[in-house]
Each structure stands twice: as C-alpha cells, then as structure tokens.
Amino acid sequence: MEIAFIHTPLGVAKLEGDDLGLSSITVSDKEQTISTHIPNALKDATDQLEQYFNGTRNNFNINLNPQGTDFQKRVWKALEEIPFGKTVSYLDLSKTLGDVKAIRAVAAANGKNPLWIVVPCHRVIGSDGSLTGYAGGLHRKKWLLDHESPVKQQSLF
C-alpha cells in the first residue's frame, strides 16, 4: 500500500492506494510532513485533487478500490452519481437505492465513505437543507459545497 500526504485548503490529506486503485483519502488538521515524492499509484489522484481545489476539475477519473461491505459500496457508487454543484438529501439517496426505510443505513454508510471528496458524501444534506453530519467536520462540508456552488457569494465589504 502506497501513502502520500498532500496539502489542501482544508488540511493535510492522506492518500492510500496501490495499482488496484485508490482505497482511502482522509483529511486532518494535525501537523504532517507533506510528501516530496508521490508514488506512481497515487499520482493521478494527487493531480486531480489539486485541479479540483484550483477550480479546474469538477469530476474525477481515478481507479477506486475502497474496502467495505457490499451495501456500503452500493451507497458509495450512488454518491458518485451526484453531480458537481448539486446536493441530495439522505432520503433522496435512500430512494435512489430503492429503499426509503434504509435511510439510517444509508446515512451510516455515507459516514463510512473512505474516499473524501472523490466520492462526494459532502453533497448529501438533510431533507430540510441543513448541513448534517460530516466526518471531516461541518466547516469542511460547508467549504466544499461553497467551492462547488455555481453561484459564488460576493462580499459586501
């Protein structure tokens, strides 16, 4: 398993993967030495994340290899279908997966998403439009949704 640490506007991201694909991206506020060498298996992912944060990429084309249950993988695959700049509710996601009653299980699987940003769990919000639960912290979720918003808020001052 190859590992790289990269700087992002939201903290240091740790990427893990191998020739089969990217298995994990996590973010932290902890001090961490940024990788000076990016392993070949992680090069596409680091390049595409940099483009995303620079505003020049709105979808990812990376081989993914997350570890989870079959149900979690179904939820994560459904997350990949949420368009850039759009949000859905947990209820909407449950309906997409064919079981409205599975809303809690869908929310739990969403919270276990190991591929920060690339599998866009930040695009799932509460039915009332509220920013609910996000493993990376609600401040990061808000930043990501603002970053992806087609309407940029202008400052009055």
Short mmCIF file of N, CA and C in Angstrom, two decimals:
data_model
loop_
_atom_site.label_atom_id
_atom_site.label_comp_id
_atom_site.label_asym_id
_atom_site.label_seq_id
_atom_site.Cartn_x
_atom_site.Cartn_y
_atom_site.Cartn_z
N MET A 1 0.85 -1.18 0.00
CA MET A 1 0.00 0.00 0.00
C MET A 1 0.89 1.24 0.00
N GLU A 2 0.66 2.11 -0.96
CA GLU A 2 1.41 3.36 -1.06
C GLU A 2 0.67 4.45 -0.30
N ILE A 3 1.41 5.41 0.25
CA ILE A 3 0.84 6.51 1.02
C ILE A 3 1.47 7.81 0.58
N ALA A 4 0.66 8.88 0.51
CA ALA A 4 1.17 10.22 0.23
C ALA A 4 0.36 11.22 1.06
N PHE A 5 1.02 12.28 1.47
CA PHE A 5 0.38 13.37 2.20
C PHE A 5 0.48 14.62 1.34
N ILE A 6 -0.66 15.26 1.10
CA ILE A 6 -0.66 16.48 0.28
C ILE A 6 -1.37 17.60 1.03
N HIS A 7 -0.99 18.81 0.71
CA HIS A 7 -1.62 19.99 1.30
C HIS A 7 -2.89 20.30 0.51
N THR A 8 -3.97 20.63 1.23
CA THR A 8 -5.20 21.11 0.61
C THR A 8 -5.65 22.35 1.38
N PRO A 9 -6.57 23.12 0.85
CA PRO A 9 -7.09 24.28 1.59
C PRO A 9 -7.81 23.88 2.88
N LEU A 10 -8.12 22.59 3.04
CA LEU A 10 -8.87 22.13 4.19
C LEU A 10 -8.05 21.29 5.16
N GLY A 11 -6.76 21.26 4.98
CA GLY A 11 -5.88 20.48 5.85
C GLY A 11 -5.03 19.53 5.02
N VAL A 12 -4.32 18.69 5.72
CA VAL A 12 -3.45 17.71 5.06
C VAL A 12 -4.27 16.47 4.72
N ALA A 13 -4.23 16.08 3.46
CA ALA A 13 -4.93 14.88 3.01
C ALA A 13 -3.94 13.73 2.93
N LYS A 14 -4.37 12.59 3.45
CA LYS A 14 -3.59 11.36 3.36
C LYS A 14 -4.25 10.47 2.33
N LEU A 15 -3.50 10.10 1.31
CA LEU A 15 -3.99 9.23 0.25
C LEU A 15 -3.32 7.87 0.39
N GLU A 16 -4.12 6.81 0.24
CA GLU A 16 -3.60 5.45 0.29
C GLU A 16 -4.15 4.68 -0.90
N GLY A 17 -3.29 3.89 -1.51
CA GLY A 17 -3.72 3.09 -2.64
C GLY A 17 -2.57 2.30 -3.22
N ASP A 18 -2.90 1.56 -4.25
CA ASP A 18 -1.89 0.77 -4.94
C ASP A 18 -2.30 0.66 -6.41
N ASP A 19 -1.72 -0.28 -7.12
CA ASP A 19 -2.01 -0.42 -8.54
C ASP A 19 -3.47 -0.81 -8.82
N LEU A 20 -4.18 -1.31 -7.82
CA LEU A 20 -5.60 -1.66 -7.98
C LEU A 20 -6.50 -0.43 -7.87
N GLY A 21 -5.98 0.63 -7.29
CA GLY A 21 -6.76 1.85 -7.17
C GLY A 21 -6.59 2.53 -5.83
N LEU A 22 -7.23 3.65 -5.73
CA LEU A 22 -7.22 4.47 -4.53
C LEU A 22 -8.16 3.86 -3.50
N SER A 23 -7.68 3.62 -2.29
CA SER A 23 -8.51 2.96 -1.28
C SER A 23 -8.95 3.92 -0.18
N SER A 24 -8.24 5.02 0.01
CA SER A 24 -8.60 5.91 1.10
C SER A 24 -8.04 7.31 0.88
N ILE A 25 -8.87 8.31 1.22
CA ILE A 25 -8.41 9.70 1.31
C ILE A 25 -9.03 10.24 2.58
N THR A 26 -8.20 10.70 3.48
CA THR A 26 -8.69 11.31 4.71
C THR A 26 -8.03 12.68 4.87
N VAL A 27 -8.65 13.53 5.67
CA VAL A 27 -8.11 14.87 5.89
C VAL A 27 -7.98 15.10 7.39
N SER A 28 -6.98 15.87 7.75
CA SER A 28 -6.71 16.12 9.16
C SER A 28 -6.16 17.51 9.37
N ASP A 29 -6.35 18.02 10.57
CA ASP A 29 -5.75 19.29 10.96
C ASP A 29 -4.38 19.09 11.59
N LYS A 30 -4.01 17.84 11.84
CA LYS A 30 -2.74 17.54 12.50
C LYS A 30 -1.57 17.92 11.60
N GLU A 31 -0.51 18.34 12.25
CA GLU A 31 0.72 18.63 11.51
C GLU A 31 1.23 17.33 10.90
N GLN A 32 1.60 17.41 9.65
CA GLN A 32 2.10 16.23 8.95
C GLN A 32 3.06 16.70 7.86
N THR A 33 4.13 15.99 7.69
CA THR A 33 5.08 16.32 6.64
C THR A 33 4.46 16.00 5.28
N ILE A 34 4.45 16.99 4.41
CA ILE A 34 3.92 16.81 3.05
C ILE A 34 4.91 15.96 2.26
N SER A 35 4.38 15.03 1.49
CA SER A 35 5.22 14.14 0.70
C SER A 35 5.97 14.91 -0.38
N THR A 36 7.26 14.67 -0.47
CA THR A 36 8.04 15.30 -1.53
C THR A 36 8.07 14.42 -2.77
N HIS A 37 7.78 13.14 -2.58
CA HIS A 37 7.70 12.20 -3.70
C HIS A 37 6.32 11.55 -3.66
N ILE A 38 5.61 11.59 -4.77
CA ILE A 38 4.30 10.96 -4.87
C ILE A 38 4.47 9.64 -5.61
N PRO A 39 4.09 8.52 -4.99
CA PRO A 39 4.19 7.23 -5.67
C PRO A 39 3.35 7.22 -6.95
N ASN A 40 3.81 6.49 -7.96
CA ASN A 40 3.10 6.42 -9.23
C ASN A 40 1.63 6.03 -9.06
N ALA A 41 1.34 5.12 -8.13
CA ALA A 41 -0.03 4.64 -7.92
C ALA A 41 -0.96 5.75 -7.44
N LEU A 42 -0.39 6.85 -6.90
CA LEU A 42 -1.19 7.94 -6.35
C LEU A 42 -1.08 9.24 -7.14
N LYS A 43 -0.28 9.23 -8.19
CA LYS A 43 -0.02 10.44 -8.95
C LYS A 43 -1.28 11.03 -9.58
N ASP A 44 -2.10 10.21 -10.25
CA ASP A 44 -3.34 10.73 -10.86
C ASP A 44 -4.25 11.35 -9.80
N ALA A 45 -4.38 10.67 -8.67
CA ALA A 45 -5.26 11.17 -7.61
C ALA A 45 -4.77 12.51 -7.07
N THR A 46 -3.47 12.64 -6.83
CA THR A 46 -2.96 13.91 -6.30
C THR A 46 -3.11 15.02 -7.34
N ASP A 47 -2.85 14.72 -8.60
CA ASP A 47 -3.01 15.73 -9.65
C ASP A 47 -4.47 16.17 -9.77
N GLN A 48 -5.40 15.22 -9.75
CA GLN A 48 -6.81 15.55 -9.91
C GLN A 48 -7.35 16.29 -8.69
N LEU A 49 -6.90 15.96 -7.50
CA LEU A 49 -7.31 16.72 -6.31
C LEU A 49 -6.80 18.16 -6.38
N GLU A 50 -5.57 18.33 -6.82
CA GLU A 50 -5.03 19.69 -6.98
C GLU A 50 -5.87 20.49 -7.98
N GLN A 51 -6.24 19.87 -9.09
CA GLN A 51 -7.09 20.54 -10.08
C GLN A 51 -8.45 20.88 -9.50
N TYR A 52 -9.02 19.97 -8.72
CA TYR A 52 -10.31 20.22 -8.07
C TYR A 52 -10.21 21.46 -7.18
N PHE A 53 -9.21 21.51 -6.34
CA PHE A 53 -9.07 22.65 -5.43
C PHE A 53 -8.74 23.94 -6.17
N ASN A 54 -8.09 23.85 -7.32
CA ASN A 54 -7.80 25.03 -8.13
C ASN A 54 -9.01 25.48 -8.95
N GLY A 55 -10.07 24.68 -8.93
CA GLY A 55 -11.29 25.04 -9.65
C GLY A 55 -11.30 24.66 -11.12
N THR A 56 -10.37 23.80 -11.53
CA THR A 56 -10.30 23.41 -12.94
C THR A 56 -10.81 21.98 -13.19
N ARG A 57 -11.31 21.31 -12.16
CA ARG A 57 -11.83 19.95 -12.31
C ARG A 57 -13.11 19.83 -11.50
N ASN A 58 -14.14 19.22 -12.10
CA ASN A 58 -15.37 19.01 -11.35
C ASN A 58 -15.82 17.55 -11.33
N ASN A 59 -15.01 16.66 -11.86
CA ASN A 59 -15.25 15.23 -11.68
C ASN A 59 -13.91 14.51 -11.68
N PHE A 60 -13.91 13.30 -11.18
CA PHE A 60 -12.67 12.55 -11.03
C PHE A 60 -12.69 11.32 -11.91
N ASN A 61 -11.52 10.99 -12.43
CA ASN A 61 -11.33 9.82 -13.27
C ASN A 61 -10.16 9.03 -12.69
N ILE A 62 -10.44 8.35 -11.60
CA ILE A 62 -9.41 7.63 -10.85
C ILE A 62 -9.93 6.22 -10.58
N ASN A 63 -9.05 5.23 -10.69
CA ASN A 63 -9.43 3.88 -10.28
C ASN A 63 -9.60 3.86 -8.77
N LEU A 64 -10.76 3.38 -8.32
CA LEU A 64 -11.07 3.34 -6.89
C LEU A 64 -11.09 1.90 -6.41
N ASN A 65 -10.64 1.70 -5.17
CA ASN A 65 -10.62 0.37 -4.57
C ASN A 65 -10.93 0.48 -3.07
N PRO A 66 -12.11 1.05 -2.74
CA PRO A 66 -12.44 1.18 -1.31
C PRO A 66 -12.80 -0.16 -0.70
N GLN A 67 -12.55 -0.30 0.59
CA GLN A 67 -12.89 -1.52 1.30
C GLN A 67 -14.15 -1.27 2.12
N GLY A 68 -15.14 -2.14 1.97
CA GLY A 68 -16.39 -2.00 2.71
C GLY A 68 -17.32 -3.15 2.38
N THR A 69 -18.49 -3.11 2.99
CA THR A 69 -19.50 -4.14 2.72
C THR A 69 -20.11 -3.88 1.34
N ASP A 70 -20.82 -4.86 0.84
CA ASP A 70 -21.50 -4.69 -0.45
C ASP A 70 -22.48 -3.52 -0.38
N PHE A 71 -23.21 -3.40 0.73
CA PHE A 71 -24.16 -2.30 0.87
C PHE A 71 -23.44 -0.96 0.87
N GLN A 72 -22.36 -0.84 1.62
CA GLN A 72 -21.60 0.41 1.65
C GLN A 72 -21.11 0.76 0.25
N LYS A 73 -20.62 -0.21 -0.48
CA LYS A 73 -20.12 0.04 -1.83
C LYS A 73 -21.24 0.51 -2.76
N ARG A 74 -22.46 -0.02 -2.58
CA ARG A 74 -23.62 0.45 -3.37
C ARG A 74 -23.91 1.92 -3.05
N VAL A 75 -23.86 2.26 -1.78
CA VAL A 75 -24.10 3.66 -1.38
C VAL A 75 -23.02 4.55 -1.96
N TRP A 76 -21.76 4.15 -1.83
CA TRP A 76 -20.66 4.97 -2.33
C TRP A 76 -20.74 5.14 -3.85
N LYS A 77 -21.17 4.10 -4.55
CA LYS A 77 -21.34 4.20 -6.00
C LYS A 77 -22.44 5.20 -6.33
N ALA A 78 -23.53 5.19 -5.55
CA ALA A 78 -24.62 6.15 -5.75
C ALA A 78 -24.14 7.58 -5.48
N LEU A 79 -23.26 7.75 -4.52
CA LEU A 79 -22.71 9.08 -4.23
C LEU A 79 -21.96 9.64 -5.43
N GLU A 80 -21.27 8.78 -6.15
CA GLU A 80 -20.51 9.21 -7.32
C GLU A 80 -21.41 9.78 -8.41
N GLU A 81 -22.69 9.45 -8.37
CA GLU A 81 -23.63 9.92 -9.39
C GLU A 81 -24.20 11.32 -9.08
N ILE A 82 -23.93 11.85 -7.90
CA ILE A 82 -24.43 13.18 -7.55
C ILE A 82 -23.59 14.19 -8.32
N PRO A 83 -24.22 15.00 -9.16
CA PRO A 83 -23.45 15.94 -9.99
C PRO A 83 -22.74 17.02 -9.18
N PHE A 84 -21.64 17.46 -9.70
CA PHE A 84 -20.88 18.58 -9.14
C PHE A 84 -21.81 19.77 -8.98
N GLY A 85 -21.76 20.42 -7.84
CA GLY A 85 -22.57 21.61 -7.61
C GLY A 85 -24.00 21.33 -7.20
N LYS A 86 -24.37 20.07 -7.04
CA LYS A 86 -25.72 19.68 -6.65
C LYS A 86 -25.68 18.98 -5.29
N THR A 87 -26.81 18.96 -4.62
CA THR A 87 -26.93 18.22 -3.37
C THR A 87 -28.18 17.34 -3.44
N VAL A 88 -28.18 16.30 -2.62
CA VAL A 88 -29.34 15.45 -2.44
C VAL A 88 -29.50 15.21 -0.94
N SER A 89 -30.69 14.83 -0.53
CA SER A 89 -30.91 14.51 0.88
C SER A 89 -30.63 13.03 1.10
N TYR A 90 -30.50 12.68 2.37
CA TYR A 90 -30.35 11.27 2.71
C TYR A 90 -31.57 10.48 2.24
N LEU A 91 -32.74 11.09 2.34
CA LEU A 91 -33.97 10.44 1.88
C LEU A 91 -33.92 10.21 0.36
N ASP A 92 -33.48 11.24 -0.39
CA ASP A 92 -33.34 11.09 -1.84
C ASP A 92 -32.39 9.94 -2.17
N LEU A 93 -31.29 9.87 -1.46
CA LEU A 93 -30.30 8.82 -1.70
C LEU A 93 -30.89 7.45 -1.40
N SER A 94 -31.66 7.36 -0.32
CA SER A 94 -32.33 6.10 0.02
C SER A 94 -33.30 5.68 -1.08
N LYS A 95 -34.04 6.65 -1.62
CA LYS A 95 -34.97 6.36 -2.72
C LYS A 95 -34.21 5.88 -3.95
N THR A 96 -33.10 6.52 -4.25
CA THR A 96 -32.28 6.12 -5.39
C THR A 96 -31.84 4.67 -5.25
N LEU A 97 -31.55 4.27 -4.03
CA LEU A 97 -31.09 2.90 -3.77
C LEU A 97 -32.25 1.92 -3.65
N GLY A 98 -33.50 2.43 -3.72
CA GLY A 98 -34.65 1.56 -3.77
C GLY A 98 -35.29 1.19 -2.44
N ASP A 99 -34.89 1.85 -1.35
CA ASP A 99 -35.48 1.51 -0.06
C ASP A 99 -35.52 2.73 0.85
N VAL A 100 -36.65 3.39 0.89
CA VAL A 100 -36.82 4.59 1.72
C VAL A 100 -36.56 4.28 3.19
N LYS A 101 -36.90 3.07 3.61
CA LYS A 101 -36.73 2.69 5.02
C LYS A 101 -35.26 2.53 5.41
N ALA A 102 -34.38 2.48 4.45
CA ALA A 102 -32.95 2.27 4.72
C ALA A 102 -32.21 3.58 4.98
N ILE A 103 -32.95 4.65 5.26
CA ILE A 103 -32.31 5.96 5.37
C ILE A 103 -31.20 5.99 6.43
N ARG A 104 -31.40 5.34 7.56
CA ARG A 104 -30.35 5.33 8.60
C ARG A 104 -29.13 4.52 8.14
N ALA A 105 -29.37 3.41 7.49
CA ALA A 105 -28.27 2.59 6.99
C ALA A 105 -27.51 3.33 5.90
N VAL A 106 -28.24 4.06 5.05
CA VAL A 106 -27.60 4.86 4.01
C VAL A 106 -26.75 5.96 4.65
N ALA A 107 -27.30 6.63 5.66
CA ALA A 107 -26.54 7.68 6.35
C ALA A 107 -25.29 7.10 7.00
N ALA A 108 -25.41 5.94 7.59
CA ALA A 108 -24.24 5.30 8.23
C ALA A 108 -23.18 4.95 7.20
N ALA A 109 -23.60 4.40 6.06
CA ALA A 109 -22.65 4.06 5.00
C ALA A 109 -22.00 5.32 4.45
N ASN A 110 -22.79 6.37 4.31
CA ASN A 110 -22.27 7.66 3.84
C ASN A 110 -21.16 8.13 4.79
N GLY A 111 -21.39 7.99 6.08
CA GLY A 111 -20.41 8.41 7.07
C GLY A 111 -19.15 7.57 7.09
N LYS A 112 -19.19 6.38 6.51
CA LYS A 112 -18.02 5.50 6.45
C LYS A 112 -17.26 5.62 5.13
N ASN A 113 -17.69 6.54 4.28
CA ASN A 113 -17.03 6.73 2.99
C ASN A 113 -15.53 6.97 3.20
N PRO A 114 -14.68 6.11 2.64
CA PRO A 114 -13.24 6.27 2.84
C PRO A 114 -12.56 7.19 1.81
N LEU A 115 -13.33 7.71 0.86
CA LEU A 115 -12.70 8.46 -0.24
C LEU A 115 -13.21 9.89 -0.27
N TRP A 116 -12.71 10.68 0.67
CA TRP A 116 -13.04 12.09 0.83
C TRP A 116 -12.98 12.82 -0.51
N ILE A 117 -13.97 13.58 -0.81
CA ILE A 117 -14.15 14.42 -1.99
C ILE A 117 -14.37 13.61 -3.27
N VAL A 118 -13.53 12.64 -3.56
CA VAL A 118 -13.64 11.88 -4.80
C VAL A 118 -14.98 11.15 -4.86
N VAL A 119 -15.39 10.56 -3.74
CA VAL A 119 -16.75 10.02 -3.60
C VAL A 119 -17.47 11.07 -2.74
N PRO A 120 -18.29 11.91 -3.37
CA PRO A 120 -18.73 13.17 -2.76
C PRO A 120 -19.85 13.06 -1.72
N CYS A 121 -19.52 12.47 -0.57
CA CYS A 121 -20.50 12.38 0.50
C CYS A 121 -20.86 13.75 1.06
N HIS A 122 -20.03 14.75 0.80
CA HIS A 122 -20.34 16.11 1.26
C HIS A 122 -21.55 16.69 0.55
N ARG A 123 -21.98 16.09 -0.55
CA ARG A 123 -23.14 16.58 -1.31
C ARG A 123 -24.47 16.05 -0.76
N VAL A 124 -24.42 15.30 0.33
CA VAL A 124 -25.64 14.79 0.94
C VAL A 124 -25.98 15.65 2.15
N ILE A 125 -27.20 16.17 2.16
CA ILE A 125 -27.64 17.09 3.21
C ILE A 125 -28.94 16.58 3.82
N GLY A 126 -29.40 17.25 4.87
CA GLY A 126 -30.67 16.90 5.50
C GLY A 126 -31.83 17.26 4.59
N SER A 127 -32.97 16.62 4.81
CA SER A 127 -34.17 16.88 4.00
C SER A 127 -34.61 18.34 4.08
N ASP A 128 -34.27 19.00 5.18
CA ASP A 128 -34.64 20.41 5.35
C ASP A 128 -33.57 21.36 4.81
N GLY A 129 -32.56 20.80 4.13
CA GLY A 129 -31.50 21.62 3.56
C GLY A 129 -30.34 21.89 4.51
N SER A 130 -30.40 21.34 5.72
CA SER A 130 -29.35 21.58 6.71
C SER A 130 -28.11 20.75 6.41
N LEU A 131 -26.99 21.29 6.85
CA LEU A 131 -25.73 20.55 6.74
C LEU A 131 -25.65 19.63 7.94
N THR A 132 -25.88 18.37 7.71
CA THR A 132 -25.87 17.40 8.79
C THR A 132 -24.67 16.49 8.65
N GLY A 133 -24.16 16.06 9.76
CA GLY A 133 -23.08 15.09 9.85
C GLY A 133 -22.08 15.06 8.72
N TYR A 134 -20.83 15.17 9.05
CA TYR A 134 -19.76 15.04 8.07
C TYR A 134 -18.50 14.66 8.83
N ALA A 135 -17.94 13.53 8.49
CA ALA A 135 -16.78 13.01 9.21
C ALA A 135 -15.62 14.00 9.22
N GLY A 136 -15.50 14.80 8.16
CA GLY A 136 -14.42 15.77 8.08
C GLY A 136 -14.72 17.07 8.81
N GLY A 137 -15.90 17.18 9.40
CA GLY A 137 -16.30 18.40 10.09
C GLY A 137 -17.21 19.25 9.22
N LEU A 138 -18.22 19.83 9.83
CA LEU A 138 -19.19 20.62 9.07
C LEU A 138 -18.56 21.84 8.40
N HIS A 139 -17.50 22.40 8.99
CA HIS A 139 -16.84 23.53 8.34
C HIS A 139 -16.23 23.13 7.00
N ARG A 140 -15.74 21.91 6.89
CA ARG A 140 -15.21 21.42 5.61
C ARG A 140 -16.34 21.16 4.62
N LYS A 141 -17.43 20.57 5.11
CA LYS A 141 -18.57 20.32 4.24
C LYS A 141 -19.07 21.63 3.63
N LYS A 142 -19.22 22.64 4.47
CA LYS A 142 -19.68 23.95 4.00
C LYS A 142 -18.70 24.51 2.97
N TRP A 143 -17.40 24.42 3.23
CA TRP A 143 -16.40 24.93 2.30
C TRP A 143 -16.52 24.22 0.96
N LEU A 144 -16.64 22.89 0.99
CA LEU A 144 -16.72 22.11 -0.25
C LEU A 144 -17.97 22.48 -1.05
N LEU A 145 -19.11 22.60 -0.38
CA LEU A 145 -20.34 22.96 -1.09
C LEU A 145 -20.24 24.38 -1.65
N ASP A 146 -19.65 25.30 -0.91
CA ASP A 146 -19.43 26.65 -1.43
C ASP A 146 -18.48 26.64 -2.63
N HIS A 147 -17.44 25.82 -2.55
CA HIS A 147 -16.45 25.70 -3.63
C HIS A 147 -17.12 25.20 -4.91
N GLU A 148 -18.08 24.30 -4.76
CA GLU A 148 -18.74 23.70 -5.91
C GLU A 148 -19.97 24.48 -6.38
N SER A 149 -20.36 25.47 -5.62
CA SER A 149 -21.58 26.21 -5.95
C SER A 149 -21.41 27.01 -7.23
N PRO A 150 -22.39 26.92 -8.15
CA PRO A 150 -22.31 27.69 -9.38
C PRO A 150 -22.53 29.19 -9.13
N VAL A 151 -23.13 29.52 -8.00
CA VAL A 151 -23.37 30.93 -7.64
C VAL A 151 -22.41 31.27 -6.51
N LYS A 152 -21.46 32.12 -6.79
CA LYS A 152 -20.48 32.50 -5.79
C LYS A 152 -20.97 33.71 -5.03
N GLN A 153 -20.95 33.62 -3.71
CA GLN A 153 -21.38 34.73 -2.86
C GLN A 153 -20.34 35.83 -2.91
N GLN A 154 -20.79 37.03 -3.19
CA GLN A 154 -19.91 38.17 -3.22
C GLN A 154 -19.88 38.83 -1.85
N SER A 155 -18.77 39.38 -1.48
CA SER A 155 -18.65 40.09 -0.21
C SER A 155 -19.12 41.52 -0.40
N LEU A 156 -19.84 42.06 0.57
CA LEU A 156 -20.28 43.44 0.50
C LEU A 156 -19.19 44.40 0.95
N PHE A 157 -18.19 43.88 1.61
CA PHE A 157 -17.14 44.76 2.15
C PHE A 157 -15.78 44.28 1.78
#
